[in-house]
């Protein structure tokens, strides 16, 4: 698999926000989002054998592993080799994906955090994939303004979602109108700032 980096940090987003986590960031992406904060992982990476990745995991002995990117599902076959070994060790696994590639084959081993792309990102997700979201999974909307909030609200009305739903404002955006929109429209979401950016970690 092509690996951009493996590192320890606190999980900055989603259901596990604030928890110590080992991140396996895979290289390569099929989108070019305006708000991408890991452009260095969109291509390149180091070809790394699954066994080498697992050895690094065993040395760290994490409770939680996050597979991220780039878009990790571009390397789905490699993940199907990696995830069963992590799962058998009792390690909790989550996968962050941009919602363009089906993920059901990986759900027996991991929870999914699907990032639904809003208009300001310049990209789009496959909303049909939301039907596969389970209660242990989650969906994230990175929102910049009320237009993004309206788009997200429309998605929520058209696509019932079983898992947690997060509104994560673009870093540096004015939070006030986003919070006001959530309250005024009684949206069934959790407002969540990107913790890793606030504390200055990856």
GROMACS .gro file of C-alpha atoms in nm:
model
  202
    1UNK     CA    1   0.000   0.000   0.000
    2UNK     CA    2   0.109   0.360  -0.057
    3UNK     CA    3   0.152   0.526   0.281
    4UNK     CA    4   0.194   0.899   0.329
    5UNK     CA    5   0.264   0.881   0.703
    6UNK     CA    6   0.192   0.696   1.027
    7UNK     CA    7   0.174   0.906   1.341
    8UNK     CA    8   0.019   0.942   1.685
    9UNK     CA    9  -0.211   1.228   1.778
   10UNK     CA   10  -0.550   1.301   1.930
   11UNK     CA   11  -0.846   1.231   1.706
   12UNK     CA   12  -0.967   1.577   1.609
   13UNK     CA   13  -1.310   1.496   1.470
   14UNK     CA   14  -1.605   1.261   1.476
   15UNK     CA   15  -1.732   1.017   1.736
   16UNK     CA   16  -1.386   0.966   1.886
   17UNK     CA   17  -1.281   1.330   1.912
   18UNK     CA   18  -1.018   1.382   2.181
   19UNK     CA   19  -0.906   1.018   2.205
   20UNK     CA   20  -0.543   0.914   2.156
   21UNK     CA   21  -0.517   0.757   1.813
   22UNK     CA   22  -0.268   0.605   1.572
   23UNK     CA   23  -0.325   0.748   1.225
   24UNK     CA   24  -0.237   0.557   0.910
   25UNK     CA   25  -0.256   0.812   0.631
   26UNK     CA   26  -0.265   0.654   0.287
   27UNK     CA   27  -0.152   0.846  -0.022
   28UNK     CA   28  -0.364   0.921  -0.326
   29UNK     CA   29  -0.699   1.095  -0.371
   30UNK     CA   30  -0.965   1.113  -0.639
   31UNK     CA   31  -1.084   1.462  -0.539
   32UNK     CA   32  -0.927   1.804  -0.502
   33UNK     CA   33  -1.129   1.977  -0.232
   34UNK     CA   34  -1.088   2.348  -0.178
   35UNK     CA   35  -1.053   2.297   0.198
   36UNK     CA   36  -0.810   2.004   0.187
   37UNK     CA   37  -0.552   2.036   0.465
   38UNK     CA   38  -0.348   1.731   0.359
   39UNK     CA   39  -0.268   1.815  -0.004
   40UNK     CA   40   0.068   1.642   0.042
   41UNK     CA   41  -0.119   1.311   0.064
   42UNK     CA   42  -0.308   1.353  -0.263
   43UNK     CA   43  -0.030   1.174  -0.447
   44UNK     CA   44   0.308   1.014  -0.388
   45UNK     CA   45   0.351   0.811  -0.073
   46UNK     CA   46   0.587   0.524   0.006
   47UNK     CA   47   0.502   0.174  -0.113
   48UNK     CA   48   0.486  -0.021   0.213
   49UNK     CA   49   0.414  -0.386   0.275
   50UNK     CA   50   0.112  -0.461   0.493
   51UNK     CA   51   0.338  -0.651   0.735
   52UNK     CA   52   0.553  -0.341   0.786
   53UNK     CA   53   0.247  -0.132   0.866
   54UNK     CA   54   0.128  -0.394   1.114
   55UNK     CA   55   0.470  -0.405   1.282
   56UNK     CA   56   0.450  -0.032   1.342
   57UNK     CA   57   0.105  -0.076   1.490
   58UNK     CA   58   0.219  -0.354   1.722
   59UNK     CA   59   0.504  -0.135   1.851
   60UNK     CA   60   0.261   0.144   1.936
   61UNK     CA   61  -0.009  -0.093   2.066
   62UNK     CA   62  -0.293   0.157   2.011
   63UNK     CA   63  -0.650   0.126   2.132
   64UNK     CA   64  -0.775   0.325   1.832
   65UNK     CA   65  -0.650   0.334   1.472
   66UNK     CA   66  -0.777   0.578   1.211
   67UNK     CA   67  -0.727   0.501   0.843
   68UNK     CA   68  -0.730   0.829   0.654
   69UNK     CA   69  -0.587   0.995   0.345
   70UNK     CA   70  -0.598   1.115   0.079
   71UNK     CA   71  -0.881   0.877   0.003
   72UNK     CA   72  -0.798   0.545   0.169
   73UNK     CA   73  -1.065   0.348  -0.015
   74UNK     CA   74  -0.866   0.384  -0.337
   75UNK     CA   75  -0.655   0.111  -0.177
   76UNK     CA   76  -0.945  -0.105  -0.066
   77UNK     CA   77  -0.774  -0.435  -0.153
   78UNK     CA   78  -0.477  -0.346   0.068
   79UNK     CA   79  -0.712  -0.249   0.350
   80UNK     CA   80  -0.887  -0.585   0.324
   81UNK     CA   81  -0.547  -0.739   0.398
   82UNK     CA   82  -0.468  -0.499   0.683
   83UNK     CA   83  -0.792  -0.457   0.877
   84UNK     CA   84  -0.862  -0.819   0.981
   85UNK     CA   85  -0.526  -0.838   1.161
   86UNK     CA   86  -0.594  -0.512   1.348
   87UNK     CA   87  -0.947  -0.620   1.433
   88UNK     CA   88  -0.832  -0.959   1.566
   89UNK     CA   89  -0.608  -0.775   1.814
   90UNK     CA   90  -0.914  -0.598   1.952
   91UNK     CA   91  -0.810  -0.261   1.811
   92UNK     CA   92  -1.091  -0.019   1.738
   93UNK     CA   93  -1.070   0.100   1.377
   94UNK     CA   94  -1.228   0.392   1.198
   95UNK     CA   95  -1.198   0.492   0.833
   96UNK     CA   96  -1.235   0.847   0.706
   97UNK     CA   97  -1.364   0.864   0.349
   98UNK     CA   98  -1.486   1.131   0.108
   99UNK     CA   99  -1.800   0.939   0.017
  100UNK     CA  100  -1.720   0.854  -0.343
  101UNK     CA  101  -1.633   0.483  -0.307
  102UNK     CA  102  -1.848   0.206  -0.157
  103UNK     CA  103  -1.729   0.093   0.186
  104UNK     CA  104  -1.959  -0.193   0.288
  105UNK     CA  105  -1.682  -0.456   0.248
  106UNK     CA  106  -1.486  -0.280   0.522
  107UNK     CA  107  -1.765  -0.228   0.773
  108UNK     CA  108  -1.721  -0.568   0.942
  109UNK     CA  109  -1.384  -0.436   1.066
  110UNK     CA  110  -1.425  -0.061   1.104
  111UNK     CA  111  -1.659   0.227   1.166
  112UNK     CA  112  -1.696   0.471   0.879
  113UNK     CA  113  -1.683   0.850   0.889
  114UNK     CA  114  -1.819   0.973   0.557
  115UNK     CA  115  -1.735   1.333   0.468
  116UNK     CA  116  -2.020   1.463   0.253
  117UNK     CA  117  -1.879   1.733   0.027
  118UNK     CA  118  -2.066   2.063   0.038
  119UNK     CA  119  -2.080   2.318  -0.249
  120UNK     CA  120  -1.798   2.536  -0.116
  121UNK     CA  121  -1.557   2.241  -0.137
  122UNK     CA  122  -1.585   2.234  -0.516
  123UNK     CA  123  -1.645   1.858  -0.509
  124UNK     CA  124  -1.935   1.617  -0.458
  125UNK     CA  125  -1.994   1.287  -0.277
  126UNK     CA  126  -2.210   0.993  -0.383
  127UNK     CA  127  -2.514   1.045  -0.162
  128UNK     CA  128  -2.643   0.695  -0.237
  129UNK     CA  129  -2.370   0.567  -0.003
  130UNK     CA  130  -2.548   0.725   0.295
  131UNK     CA  131  -2.790   0.432   0.295
  132UNK     CA  132  -2.504   0.210   0.417
  133UNK     CA  133  -2.427   0.423   0.723
  134UNK     CA  134  -2.494   0.230   1.047
  135UNK     CA  135  -2.550   0.363   1.402
  136UNK     CA  136  -2.181   0.310   1.481
  137UNK     CA  137  -2.078   0.512   1.174
  138UNK     CA  138  -2.093   0.888   1.125
  139UNK     CA  139  -2.135   1.156   0.862
  140UNK     CA  140  -1.955   1.489   0.854
  141UNK     CA  141  -2.041   1.806   0.665
  142UNK     CA  142  -1.758   2.059   0.643
  143UNK     CA  143  -1.954   2.385   0.613
  144UNK     CA  144  -1.835   2.735   0.534
  145UNK     CA  145  -2.158   2.936   0.525
  146UNK     CA  146  -2.535   2.924   0.512
  147UNK     CA  147  -2.532   2.791   0.154
  148UNK     CA  148  -2.342   2.485   0.272
  149UNK     CA  149  -2.580   2.451   0.567
  150UNK     CA  150  -2.882   2.462   0.337
  151UNK     CA  151  -2.726   2.198   0.116
  152UNK     CA  152  -2.657   1.976   0.418
  153UNK     CA  153  -3.011   2.024   0.547
  154UNK     CA  154  -3.149   1.918   0.208
  155UNK     CA  155  -2.929   1.607   0.215
  156UNK     CA  156  -3.055   1.519   0.562
  157UNK     CA  157  -3.417   1.560   0.455
  158UNK     CA  158  -3.373   1.337   0.149
  159UNK     CA  159  -3.143   1.073   0.299
  160UNK     CA  160  -3.220   0.927   0.644
  161UNK     CA  161  -2.890   0.868   0.824
  162UNK     CA  162  -2.857   0.610   1.099
  163UNK     CA  163  -2.526   0.731   1.242
  164UNK     CA  164  -2.401   1.047   1.411
  165UNK     CA  165  -2.411   1.369   1.208
  166UNK     CA  166  -2.156   1.647   1.248
  167UNK     CA  167  -2.135   2.003   1.120
  168UNK     CA  168  -1.768   2.097   1.116
  169UNK     CA  169  -1.701   2.457   1.011
  170UNK     CA  170  -1.418   2.533   0.772
  171UNK     CA  171  -1.120   2.638   0.982
  172UNK     CA  172  -1.126   3.016   1.017
  173UNK     CA  173  -1.489   3.054   0.905
  174UNK     CA  174  -1.736   3.266   1.101
  175UNK     CA  175  -1.899   3.013   1.333
  176UNK     CA  176  -2.188   3.239   1.435
  177UNK     CA  177  -2.411   3.203   1.128
  178UNK     CA  178  -2.353   2.828   1.119
  179UNK     CA  179  -2.455   2.788   1.483
  180UNK     CA  180  -2.756   3.016   1.426
  181UNK     CA  181  -2.862   2.807   1.126
  182UNK     CA  182  -2.845   2.485   1.329
  183UNK     CA  183  -3.055   2.636   1.609
  184UNK     CA  184  -3.309   2.812   1.386
  185UNK     CA  185  -3.371   2.497   1.184
  186UNK     CA  186  -3.353   2.252   1.475
  187UNK     CA  187  -3.108   2.033   1.284
  188UNK     CA  188  -3.032   1.688   1.430
  189UNK     CA  189  -2.657   1.748   1.418
  190UNK     CA  190  -2.360   1.806   1.645
  191UNK     CA  191  -2.153   2.121   1.591
  192UNK     CA  192  -1.787   2.026   1.615
  193UNK     CA  193  -1.468   2.228   1.580
  194UNK     CA  194  -1.156   2.060   1.440
  195UNK     CA  195  -0.973   1.990   1.765
  196UNK     CA  196  -0.640   1.900   1.604
  197UNK     CA  197  -0.617   2.244   1.443
  198UNK     CA  198  -0.703   2.424   1.765
  199UNK     CA  199  -0.430   2.245   1.960
  200UNK     CA  200  -0.178   2.263   1.677
  201UNK     CA  201  -0.147   1.890   1.605
  202UNK     CA  202  -0.196   1.689   1.286
   0.00000   0.00000   0.00000
